[in-house]
CSV table of C-alpha atoms in Angstrom, one decimal:
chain,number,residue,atom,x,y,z
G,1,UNK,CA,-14.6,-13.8,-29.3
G,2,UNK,CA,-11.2,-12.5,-27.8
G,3,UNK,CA,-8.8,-15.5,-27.0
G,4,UNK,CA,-8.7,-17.0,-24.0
G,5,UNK,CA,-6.0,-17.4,-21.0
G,6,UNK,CA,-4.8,-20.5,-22.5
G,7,UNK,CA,-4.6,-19.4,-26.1
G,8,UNK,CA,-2.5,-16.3,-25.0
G,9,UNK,CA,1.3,-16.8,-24.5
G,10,UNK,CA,3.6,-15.2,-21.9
G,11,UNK,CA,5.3,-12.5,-24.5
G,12,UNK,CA,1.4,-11.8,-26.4
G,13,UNK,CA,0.6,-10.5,-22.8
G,14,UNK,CA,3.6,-8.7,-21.8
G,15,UNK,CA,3.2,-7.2,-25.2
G,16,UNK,CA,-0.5,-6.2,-24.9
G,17,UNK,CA,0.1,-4.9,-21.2
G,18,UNK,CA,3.4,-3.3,-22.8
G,19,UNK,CA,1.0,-1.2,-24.9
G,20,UNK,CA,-1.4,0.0,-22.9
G,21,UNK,CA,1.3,1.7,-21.0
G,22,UNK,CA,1.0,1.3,-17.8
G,23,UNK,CA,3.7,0.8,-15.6
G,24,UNK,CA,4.8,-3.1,-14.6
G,25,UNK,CA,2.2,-4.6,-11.9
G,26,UNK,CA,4.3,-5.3,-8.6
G,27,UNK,CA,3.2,-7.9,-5.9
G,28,UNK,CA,1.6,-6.1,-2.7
G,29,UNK,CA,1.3,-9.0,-0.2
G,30,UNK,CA,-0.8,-8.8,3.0
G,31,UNK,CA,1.6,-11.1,5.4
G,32,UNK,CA,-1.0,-11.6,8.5
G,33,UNK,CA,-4.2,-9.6,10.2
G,34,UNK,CA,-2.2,-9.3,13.4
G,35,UNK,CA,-0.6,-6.2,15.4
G,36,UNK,CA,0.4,-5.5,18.4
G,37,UNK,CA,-0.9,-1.8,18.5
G,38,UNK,CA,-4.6,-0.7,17.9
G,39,UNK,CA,-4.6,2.3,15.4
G,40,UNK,CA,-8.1,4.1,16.1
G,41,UNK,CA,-8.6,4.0,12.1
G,42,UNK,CA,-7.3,0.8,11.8
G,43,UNK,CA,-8.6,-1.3,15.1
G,44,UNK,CA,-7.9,-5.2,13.2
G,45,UNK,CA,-8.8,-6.6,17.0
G,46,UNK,CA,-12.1,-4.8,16.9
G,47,UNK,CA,-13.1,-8.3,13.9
G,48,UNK,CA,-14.5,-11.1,15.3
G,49,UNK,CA,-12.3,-13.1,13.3
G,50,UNK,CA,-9.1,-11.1,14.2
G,51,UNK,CA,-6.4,-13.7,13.5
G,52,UNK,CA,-8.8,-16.1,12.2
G,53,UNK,CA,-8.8,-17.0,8.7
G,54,UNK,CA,-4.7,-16.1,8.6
G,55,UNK,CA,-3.6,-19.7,7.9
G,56,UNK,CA,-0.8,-17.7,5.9
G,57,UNK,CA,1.2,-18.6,2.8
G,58,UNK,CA,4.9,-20.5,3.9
G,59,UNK,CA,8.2,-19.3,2.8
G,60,UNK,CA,7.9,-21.6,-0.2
G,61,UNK,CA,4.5,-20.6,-1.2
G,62,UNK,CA,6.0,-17.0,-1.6
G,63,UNK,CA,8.5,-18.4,-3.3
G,64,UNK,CA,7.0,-19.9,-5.6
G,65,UNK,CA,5.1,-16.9,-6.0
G,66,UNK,CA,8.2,-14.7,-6.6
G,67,UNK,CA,10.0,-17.0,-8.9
G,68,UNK,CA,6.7,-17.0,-11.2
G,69,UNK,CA,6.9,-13.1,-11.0
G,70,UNK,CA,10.1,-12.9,-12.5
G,71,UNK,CA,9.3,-14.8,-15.3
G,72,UNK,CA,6.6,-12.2,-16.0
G,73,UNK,CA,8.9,-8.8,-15.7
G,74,UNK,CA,7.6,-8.3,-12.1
G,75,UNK,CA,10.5,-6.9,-10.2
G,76,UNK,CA,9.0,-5.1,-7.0
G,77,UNK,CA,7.0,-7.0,-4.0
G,78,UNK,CA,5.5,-5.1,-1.2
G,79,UNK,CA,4.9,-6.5,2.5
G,80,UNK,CA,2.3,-5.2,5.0
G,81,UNK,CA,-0.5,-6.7,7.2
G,82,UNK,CA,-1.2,-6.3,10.2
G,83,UNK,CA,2.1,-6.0,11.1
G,84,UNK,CA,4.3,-8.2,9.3
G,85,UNK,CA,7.4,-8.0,11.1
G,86,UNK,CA,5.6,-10.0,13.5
G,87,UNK,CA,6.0,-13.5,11.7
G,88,UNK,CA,8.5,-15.5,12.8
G,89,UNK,CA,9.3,-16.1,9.1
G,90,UNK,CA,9.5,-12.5,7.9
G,91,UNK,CA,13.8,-12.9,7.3
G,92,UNK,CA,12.7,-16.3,4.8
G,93,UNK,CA,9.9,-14.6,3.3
G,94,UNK,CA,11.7,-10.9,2.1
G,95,UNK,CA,14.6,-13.0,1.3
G,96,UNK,CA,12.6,-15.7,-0.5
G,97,UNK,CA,10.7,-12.5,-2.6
G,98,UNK,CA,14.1,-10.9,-3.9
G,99,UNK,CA,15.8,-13.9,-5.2
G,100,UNK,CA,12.8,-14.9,-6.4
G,101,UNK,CA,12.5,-11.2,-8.5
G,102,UNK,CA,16.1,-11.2,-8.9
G,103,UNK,CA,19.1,-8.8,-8.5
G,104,UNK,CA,17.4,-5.2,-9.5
G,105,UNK,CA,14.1,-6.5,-7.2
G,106,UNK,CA,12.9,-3.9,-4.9
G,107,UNK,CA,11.9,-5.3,-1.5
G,108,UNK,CA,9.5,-2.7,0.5
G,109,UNK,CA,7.6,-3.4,3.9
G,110,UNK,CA,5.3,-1.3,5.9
G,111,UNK,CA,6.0,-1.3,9.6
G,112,UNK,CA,4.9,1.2,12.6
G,113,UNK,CA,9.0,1.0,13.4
G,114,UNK,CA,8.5,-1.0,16.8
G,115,UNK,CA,10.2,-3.7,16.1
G,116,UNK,CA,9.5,-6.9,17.6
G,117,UNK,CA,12.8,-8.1,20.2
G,118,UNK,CA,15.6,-9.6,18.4
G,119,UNK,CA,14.6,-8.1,14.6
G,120,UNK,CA,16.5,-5.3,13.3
G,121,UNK,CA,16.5,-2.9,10.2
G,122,UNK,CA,20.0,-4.8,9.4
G,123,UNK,CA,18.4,-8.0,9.4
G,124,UNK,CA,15.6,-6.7,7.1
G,125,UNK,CA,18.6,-5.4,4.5
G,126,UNK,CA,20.7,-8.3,5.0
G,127,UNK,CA,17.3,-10.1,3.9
G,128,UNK,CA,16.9,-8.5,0.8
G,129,UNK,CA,14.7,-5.1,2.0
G,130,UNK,CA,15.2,-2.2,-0.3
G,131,UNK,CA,12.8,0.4,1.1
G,132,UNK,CA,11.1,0.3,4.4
G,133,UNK,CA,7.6,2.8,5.1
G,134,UNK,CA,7.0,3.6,8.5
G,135,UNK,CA,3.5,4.6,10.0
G,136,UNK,CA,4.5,7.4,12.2
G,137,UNK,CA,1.3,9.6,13.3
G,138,UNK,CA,2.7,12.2,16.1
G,139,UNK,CA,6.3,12.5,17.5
G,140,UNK,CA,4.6,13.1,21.0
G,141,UNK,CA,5.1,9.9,22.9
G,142,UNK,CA,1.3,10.1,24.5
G,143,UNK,CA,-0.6,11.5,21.7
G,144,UNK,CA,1.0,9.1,19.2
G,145,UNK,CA,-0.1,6.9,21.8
G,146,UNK,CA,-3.6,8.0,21.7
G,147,UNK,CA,-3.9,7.2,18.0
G,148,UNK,CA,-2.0,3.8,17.4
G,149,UNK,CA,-2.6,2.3,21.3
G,150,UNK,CA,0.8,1.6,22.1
G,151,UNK,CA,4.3,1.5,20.9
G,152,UNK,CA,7.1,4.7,21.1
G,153,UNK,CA,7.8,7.0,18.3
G,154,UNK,CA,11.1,7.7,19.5
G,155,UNK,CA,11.7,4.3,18.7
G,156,UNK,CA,10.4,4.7,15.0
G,157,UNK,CA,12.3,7.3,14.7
G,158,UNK,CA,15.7,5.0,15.6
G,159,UNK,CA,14.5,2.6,12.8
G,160,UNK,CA,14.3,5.4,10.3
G,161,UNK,CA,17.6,7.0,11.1
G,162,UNK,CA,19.3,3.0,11.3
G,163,UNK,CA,17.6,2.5,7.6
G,164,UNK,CA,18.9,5.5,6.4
G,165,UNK,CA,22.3,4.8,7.7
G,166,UNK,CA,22.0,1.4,5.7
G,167,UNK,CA,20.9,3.0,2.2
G,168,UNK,CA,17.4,1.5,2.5
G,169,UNK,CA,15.1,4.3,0.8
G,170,UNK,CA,12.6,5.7,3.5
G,171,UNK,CA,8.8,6.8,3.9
G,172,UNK,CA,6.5,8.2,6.3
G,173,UNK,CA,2.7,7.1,6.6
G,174,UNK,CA,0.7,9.6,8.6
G,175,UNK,CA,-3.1,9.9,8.4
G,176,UNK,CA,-4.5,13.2,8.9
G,177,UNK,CA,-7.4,13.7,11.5
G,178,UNK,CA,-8.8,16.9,12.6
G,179,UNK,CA,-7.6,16.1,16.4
G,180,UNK,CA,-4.3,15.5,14.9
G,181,UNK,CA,-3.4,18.1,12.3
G,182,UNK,CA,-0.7,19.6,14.6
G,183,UNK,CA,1.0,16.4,15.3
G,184,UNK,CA,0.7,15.4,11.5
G,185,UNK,CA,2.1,18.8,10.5
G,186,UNK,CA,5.2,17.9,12.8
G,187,UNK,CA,5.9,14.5,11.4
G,188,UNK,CA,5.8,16.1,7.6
G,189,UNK,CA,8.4,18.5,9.2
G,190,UNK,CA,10.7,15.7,9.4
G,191,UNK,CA,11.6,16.0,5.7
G,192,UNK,CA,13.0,19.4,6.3
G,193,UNK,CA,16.3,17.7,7.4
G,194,UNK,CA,16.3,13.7,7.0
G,195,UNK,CA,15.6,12.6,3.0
G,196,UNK,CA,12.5,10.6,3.4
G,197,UNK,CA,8.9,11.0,1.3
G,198,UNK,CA,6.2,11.9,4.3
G,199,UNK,CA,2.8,10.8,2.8
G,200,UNK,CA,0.0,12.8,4.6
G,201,UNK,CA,-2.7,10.3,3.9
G,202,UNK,CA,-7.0,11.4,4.1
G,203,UNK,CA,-8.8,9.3,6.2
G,204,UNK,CA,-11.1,6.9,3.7
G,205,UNK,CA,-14.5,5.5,5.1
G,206,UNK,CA,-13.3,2.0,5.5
G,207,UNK,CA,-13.7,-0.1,8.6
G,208,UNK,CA,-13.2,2.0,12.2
G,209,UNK,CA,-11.9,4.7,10.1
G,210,UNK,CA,-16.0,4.9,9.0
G,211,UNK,CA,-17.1,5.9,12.3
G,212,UNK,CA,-14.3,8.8,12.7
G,213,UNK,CA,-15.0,10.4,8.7
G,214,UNK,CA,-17.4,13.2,9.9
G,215,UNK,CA,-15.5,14.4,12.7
G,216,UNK,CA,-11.8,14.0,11.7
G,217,UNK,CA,-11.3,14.2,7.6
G,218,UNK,CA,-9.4,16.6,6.4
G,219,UNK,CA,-8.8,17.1,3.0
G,220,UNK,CA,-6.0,17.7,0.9
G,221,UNK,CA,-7.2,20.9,0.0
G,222,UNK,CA,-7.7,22.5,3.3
G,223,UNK,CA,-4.0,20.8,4.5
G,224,UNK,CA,-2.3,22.5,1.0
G,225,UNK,CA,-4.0,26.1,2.4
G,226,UNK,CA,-3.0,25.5,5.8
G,227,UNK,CA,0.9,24.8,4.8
G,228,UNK,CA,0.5,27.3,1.6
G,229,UNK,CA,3.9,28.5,2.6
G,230,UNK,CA,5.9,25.1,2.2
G,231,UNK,CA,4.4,24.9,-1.1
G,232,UNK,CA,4.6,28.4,-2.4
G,233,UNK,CA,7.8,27.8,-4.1
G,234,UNK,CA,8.1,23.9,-3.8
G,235,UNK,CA,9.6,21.5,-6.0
G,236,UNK,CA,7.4,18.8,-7.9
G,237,UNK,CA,9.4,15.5,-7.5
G,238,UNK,CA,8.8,12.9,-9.8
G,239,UNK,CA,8.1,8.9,-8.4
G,240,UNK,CA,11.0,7.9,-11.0
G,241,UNK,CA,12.9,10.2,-9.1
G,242,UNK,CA,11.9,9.0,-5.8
G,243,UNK,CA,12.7,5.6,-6.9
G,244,UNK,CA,9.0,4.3,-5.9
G,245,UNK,CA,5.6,3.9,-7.5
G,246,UNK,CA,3.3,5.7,-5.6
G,247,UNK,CA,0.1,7.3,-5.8
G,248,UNK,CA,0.1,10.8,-5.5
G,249,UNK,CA,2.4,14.0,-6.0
G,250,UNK,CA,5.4,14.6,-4.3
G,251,UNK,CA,6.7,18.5,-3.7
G,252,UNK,CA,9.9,19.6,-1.7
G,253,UNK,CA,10.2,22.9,-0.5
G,254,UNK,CA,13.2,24.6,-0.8
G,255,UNK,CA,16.2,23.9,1.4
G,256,UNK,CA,14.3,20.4,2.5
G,257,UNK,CA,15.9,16.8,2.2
G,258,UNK,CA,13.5,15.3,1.9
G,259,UNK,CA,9.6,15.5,0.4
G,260,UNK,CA,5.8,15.6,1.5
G,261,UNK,CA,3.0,13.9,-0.7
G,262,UNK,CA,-0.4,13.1,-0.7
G,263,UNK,CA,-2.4,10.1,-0.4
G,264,UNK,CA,-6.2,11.3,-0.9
G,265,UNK,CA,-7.9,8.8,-2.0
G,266,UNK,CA,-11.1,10.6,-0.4
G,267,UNK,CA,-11.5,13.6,-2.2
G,268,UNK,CA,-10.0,12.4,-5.5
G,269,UNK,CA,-10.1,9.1,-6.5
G,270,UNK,CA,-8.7,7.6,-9.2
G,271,UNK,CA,-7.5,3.5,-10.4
G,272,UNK,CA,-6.3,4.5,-14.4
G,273,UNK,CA,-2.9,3.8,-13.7
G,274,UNK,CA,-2.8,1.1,-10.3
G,275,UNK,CA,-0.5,-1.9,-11.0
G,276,UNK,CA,-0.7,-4.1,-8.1
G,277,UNK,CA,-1.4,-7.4,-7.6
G,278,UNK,CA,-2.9,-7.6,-4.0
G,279,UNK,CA,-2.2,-10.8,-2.7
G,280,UNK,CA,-3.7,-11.8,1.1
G,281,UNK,CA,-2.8,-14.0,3.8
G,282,UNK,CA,-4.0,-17.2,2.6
G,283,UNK,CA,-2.6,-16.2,-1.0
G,284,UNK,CA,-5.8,-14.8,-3.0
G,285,UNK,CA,-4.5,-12.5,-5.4
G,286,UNK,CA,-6.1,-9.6,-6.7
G,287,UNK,CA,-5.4,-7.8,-9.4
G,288,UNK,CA,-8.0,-5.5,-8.9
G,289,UNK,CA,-10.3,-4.6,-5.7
G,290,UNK,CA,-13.3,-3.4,-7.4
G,291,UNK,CA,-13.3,-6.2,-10.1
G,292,UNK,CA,-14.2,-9.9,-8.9
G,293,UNK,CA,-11.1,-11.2,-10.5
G,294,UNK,CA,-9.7,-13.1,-7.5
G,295,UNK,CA,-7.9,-15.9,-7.9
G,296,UNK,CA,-6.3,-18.5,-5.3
G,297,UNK,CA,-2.9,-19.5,-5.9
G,298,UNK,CA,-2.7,-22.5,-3.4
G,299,UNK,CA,-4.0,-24.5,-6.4
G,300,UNK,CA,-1.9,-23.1,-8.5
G,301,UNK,CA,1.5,-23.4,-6.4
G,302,UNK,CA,0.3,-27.3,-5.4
G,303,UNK,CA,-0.3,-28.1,-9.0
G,304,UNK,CA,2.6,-26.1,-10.5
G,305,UNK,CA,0.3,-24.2,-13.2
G,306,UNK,CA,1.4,-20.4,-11.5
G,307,UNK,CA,2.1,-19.8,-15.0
G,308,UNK,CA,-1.9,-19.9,-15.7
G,309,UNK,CA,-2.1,-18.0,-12.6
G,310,UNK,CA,-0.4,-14.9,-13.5
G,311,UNK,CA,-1.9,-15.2,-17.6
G,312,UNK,CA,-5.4,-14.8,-15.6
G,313,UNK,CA,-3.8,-12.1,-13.8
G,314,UNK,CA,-2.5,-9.9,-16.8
G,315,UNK,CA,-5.8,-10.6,-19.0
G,316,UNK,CA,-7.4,-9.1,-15.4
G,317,UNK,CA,-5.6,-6.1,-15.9
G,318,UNK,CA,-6.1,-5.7,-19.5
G,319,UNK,CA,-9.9,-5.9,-19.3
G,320,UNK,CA,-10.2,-4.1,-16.4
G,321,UNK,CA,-11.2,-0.3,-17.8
G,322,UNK,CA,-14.4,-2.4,-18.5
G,323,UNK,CA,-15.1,-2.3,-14.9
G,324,UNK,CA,-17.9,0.4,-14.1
G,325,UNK,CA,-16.9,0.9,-10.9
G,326,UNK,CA,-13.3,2.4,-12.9
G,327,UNK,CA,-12.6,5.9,-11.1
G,328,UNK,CA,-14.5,4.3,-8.1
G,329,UNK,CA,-13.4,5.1,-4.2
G,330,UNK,CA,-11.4,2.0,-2.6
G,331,UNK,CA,-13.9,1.7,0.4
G,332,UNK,CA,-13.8,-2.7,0.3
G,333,UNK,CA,-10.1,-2.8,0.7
G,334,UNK,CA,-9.9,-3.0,4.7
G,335,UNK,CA,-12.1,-5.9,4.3
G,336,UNK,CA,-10.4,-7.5,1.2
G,337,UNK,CA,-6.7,-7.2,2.5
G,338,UNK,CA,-7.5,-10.1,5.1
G,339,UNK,CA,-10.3,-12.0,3.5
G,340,UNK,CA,-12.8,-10.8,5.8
G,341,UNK,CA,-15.4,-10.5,2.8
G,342,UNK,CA,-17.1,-13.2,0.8
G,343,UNK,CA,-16.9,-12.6,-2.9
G,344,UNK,CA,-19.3,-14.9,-5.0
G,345,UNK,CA,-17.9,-15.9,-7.9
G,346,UNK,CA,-18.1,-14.2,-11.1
G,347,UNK,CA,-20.1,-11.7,-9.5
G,348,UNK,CA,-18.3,-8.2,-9.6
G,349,UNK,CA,-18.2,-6.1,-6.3
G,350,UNK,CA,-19.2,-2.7,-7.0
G,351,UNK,CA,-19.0,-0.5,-4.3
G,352,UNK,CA,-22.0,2.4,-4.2
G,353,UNK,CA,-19.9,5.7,-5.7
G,354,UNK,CA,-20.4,8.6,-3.4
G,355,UNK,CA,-22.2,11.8,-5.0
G,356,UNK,CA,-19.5,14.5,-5.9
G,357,UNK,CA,-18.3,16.9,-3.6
G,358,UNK,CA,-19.6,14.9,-0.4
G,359,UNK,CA,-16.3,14.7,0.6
G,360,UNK,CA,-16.3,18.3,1.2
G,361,UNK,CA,-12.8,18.5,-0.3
G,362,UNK,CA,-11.1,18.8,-3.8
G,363,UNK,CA,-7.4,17.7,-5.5
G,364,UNK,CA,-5.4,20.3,-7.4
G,365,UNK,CA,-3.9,17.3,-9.9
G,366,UNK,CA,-6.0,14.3,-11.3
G,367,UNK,CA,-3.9,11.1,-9.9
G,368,UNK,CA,-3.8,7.7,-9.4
G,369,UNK,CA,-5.2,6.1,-6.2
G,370,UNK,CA,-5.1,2.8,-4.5
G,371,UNK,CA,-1.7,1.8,-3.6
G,372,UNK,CA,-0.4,3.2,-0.2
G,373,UNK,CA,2.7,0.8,0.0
């Protein structure tokens, strides 16, 4: 029988995960449910629960969470929701995550660049923030405001240009739907003169986005065709070189600052090389989505064994290529971010594959999936 958690010691772990060589998990940490615009793929008011089960982690909790971390390598944390720079707390809580990592920690957050009165990108760096990624899905003021219900993109675009200013290492979100496709192609264009990573993401059947799939995705593919030109004689950039761990490929044209990359977790879907530890509002981590290896920390914080915590987590990782749903399409995680789906214990969720090709697209490059942070 292999050993257990318990029998396993901090450095057998590292050294196992070491070996199979993977990069270092980072923390990815779903801060609340709540936001004050209403992406049509996104919609988190359309739950009857919206807000509901979000009796969040403290500042201490994360803390506690971080400090742990750094005992076991982990040197990144990622912040989303919802819209996370909506918590009072969100200052404490970055700043909390990168002492708690220590001094070469990277600090990211995912924002739509609105942000809330009073908070400001200096705030975020003075905090600890490293990277900031923005969702940004149309520079026209009333389309963009067609697709995310509210908010400005002029005024995105002020928090990108501030963050550059700072040093703070930028990308763009921006999901591609058939309606869209101009407006997407002129927030990729943005790279041509500012040095940010714009990720052109594919729509994945996963909550609202479900209902829009047969009308609005478009798949890497046909995008790649339609901007053959930009690519013709493009640059691949490496993530090292990017400074981030991202899914996808990267390619700069020439003369650009800046790069676009894809997200396509639609048409070519894979986990072998994810690393994150999903944690959610009420501090569940996961180390996998498609494997029922959840485990609250709560316990683990009150009782001061985060140290069995994040064994259980590693071993996760280590076994999970025994997961048959390995290679499988990320279709629970709108639902799993924010709790919203019961998980009986010890009972794997294993989402139904679809058949090949229904996408209706294809990848040129076999890639890892999963992580849009």
């Amino acid at each position: 029988m292999p050993p257990t958690d318990q029998q396993l010691s901090r450095a057998d772990l590292l050294r196992q995960f070491a070996e199979t060589g993977r990069n270092h998990p980072y923390l990815a940490f779903t801060l609340n449910s709540i936001c004050n615009l209403d992406c049509v793929f996104c919609k988190p008011r359309c739950m009857p629960d919206y807000g509901h089960k979000d009796k969040t982690l403290t500042v201490s909790d994360y803390a506690g969470i971080a400090n742990e971390a750094g005992r076991w390598g982990i040197r990144k944390a990622h912040c989303s929701g919802g819209e996370p720079t909506l918590r009072a707390d969100i200052l404490d809580i970055i700043e909390a995550l990168s002492k708690g990592l220590g001094d070469t920690a990277t600090i990211g957050m995912t924002s739509h660049g609105n942000l809330r009165r009073g908070l400001t990108v200096d705030a975020l760096h003075d905090a600890g923030l490293t990277y900031l990624n923005v969702s940004l899905h149309s520079l026209v003021p009333s389309r963009s405001s067609e697709i995310m219900g509210g908010g400005d993109p002029r005024v995105s675009r002020d928090t990108i240009d501030r963050a550059l200013e700072l040093g703070l290492k930028v990308k763009v979100n921006c999901v591609l739907q058939r309606s869209y496709l101009d407006d997407a192609f002129g927030v990729a264009e943005l790279a041509r003169r500012l040095p940010i990573a714009v990720r052109l993401i594919e729509l994945q059947r996963i909550g609202p986005a479900e209902a829009l799939f047969p009308t609005e995705f478009v798949p890497e593919a046909e995008v790649r065709e339609r901007l053959h030109s930009w690519f013709e004689k493009a640059d691949v950039i490496s993530r090292t070189e990017l400074g981030v761990r991202s899914p996808g490929q990267y390619l700069q044209p020439p003369g650009w600052a800046g790069s676009i990359g894809f997200i396509s977790n639609s048409s070519c879907a894979t986990c072998s090389d994810a690393n994150r530890i999903k944690i959610t509002p009420t501090g569940i981590a996961r180390p996998c989505i498609l494997h029922n290896r959840d485990i609250p920390l709560k316990p683990h914080l009150a009782d001061g064994t985060m140290t069995d915590a994040y064994a259980h987590l590693f071993r996760s990782m280590l076994e999970r290529d025994t997961n048959e749903a390995w290679q499988g399409f990320h279709y629970v995680d709108y639902d799993l971010r924010w709790d919203r789906m019961e998980r009986p214990q010890g009972v794997p969720v294993l989402p139904l594959l679809p058949e090949v090709g229904s996408t209706g697209g294809s990848c040129s490059l076999r890639r890892p999936a999963g992580n849009i942070e």
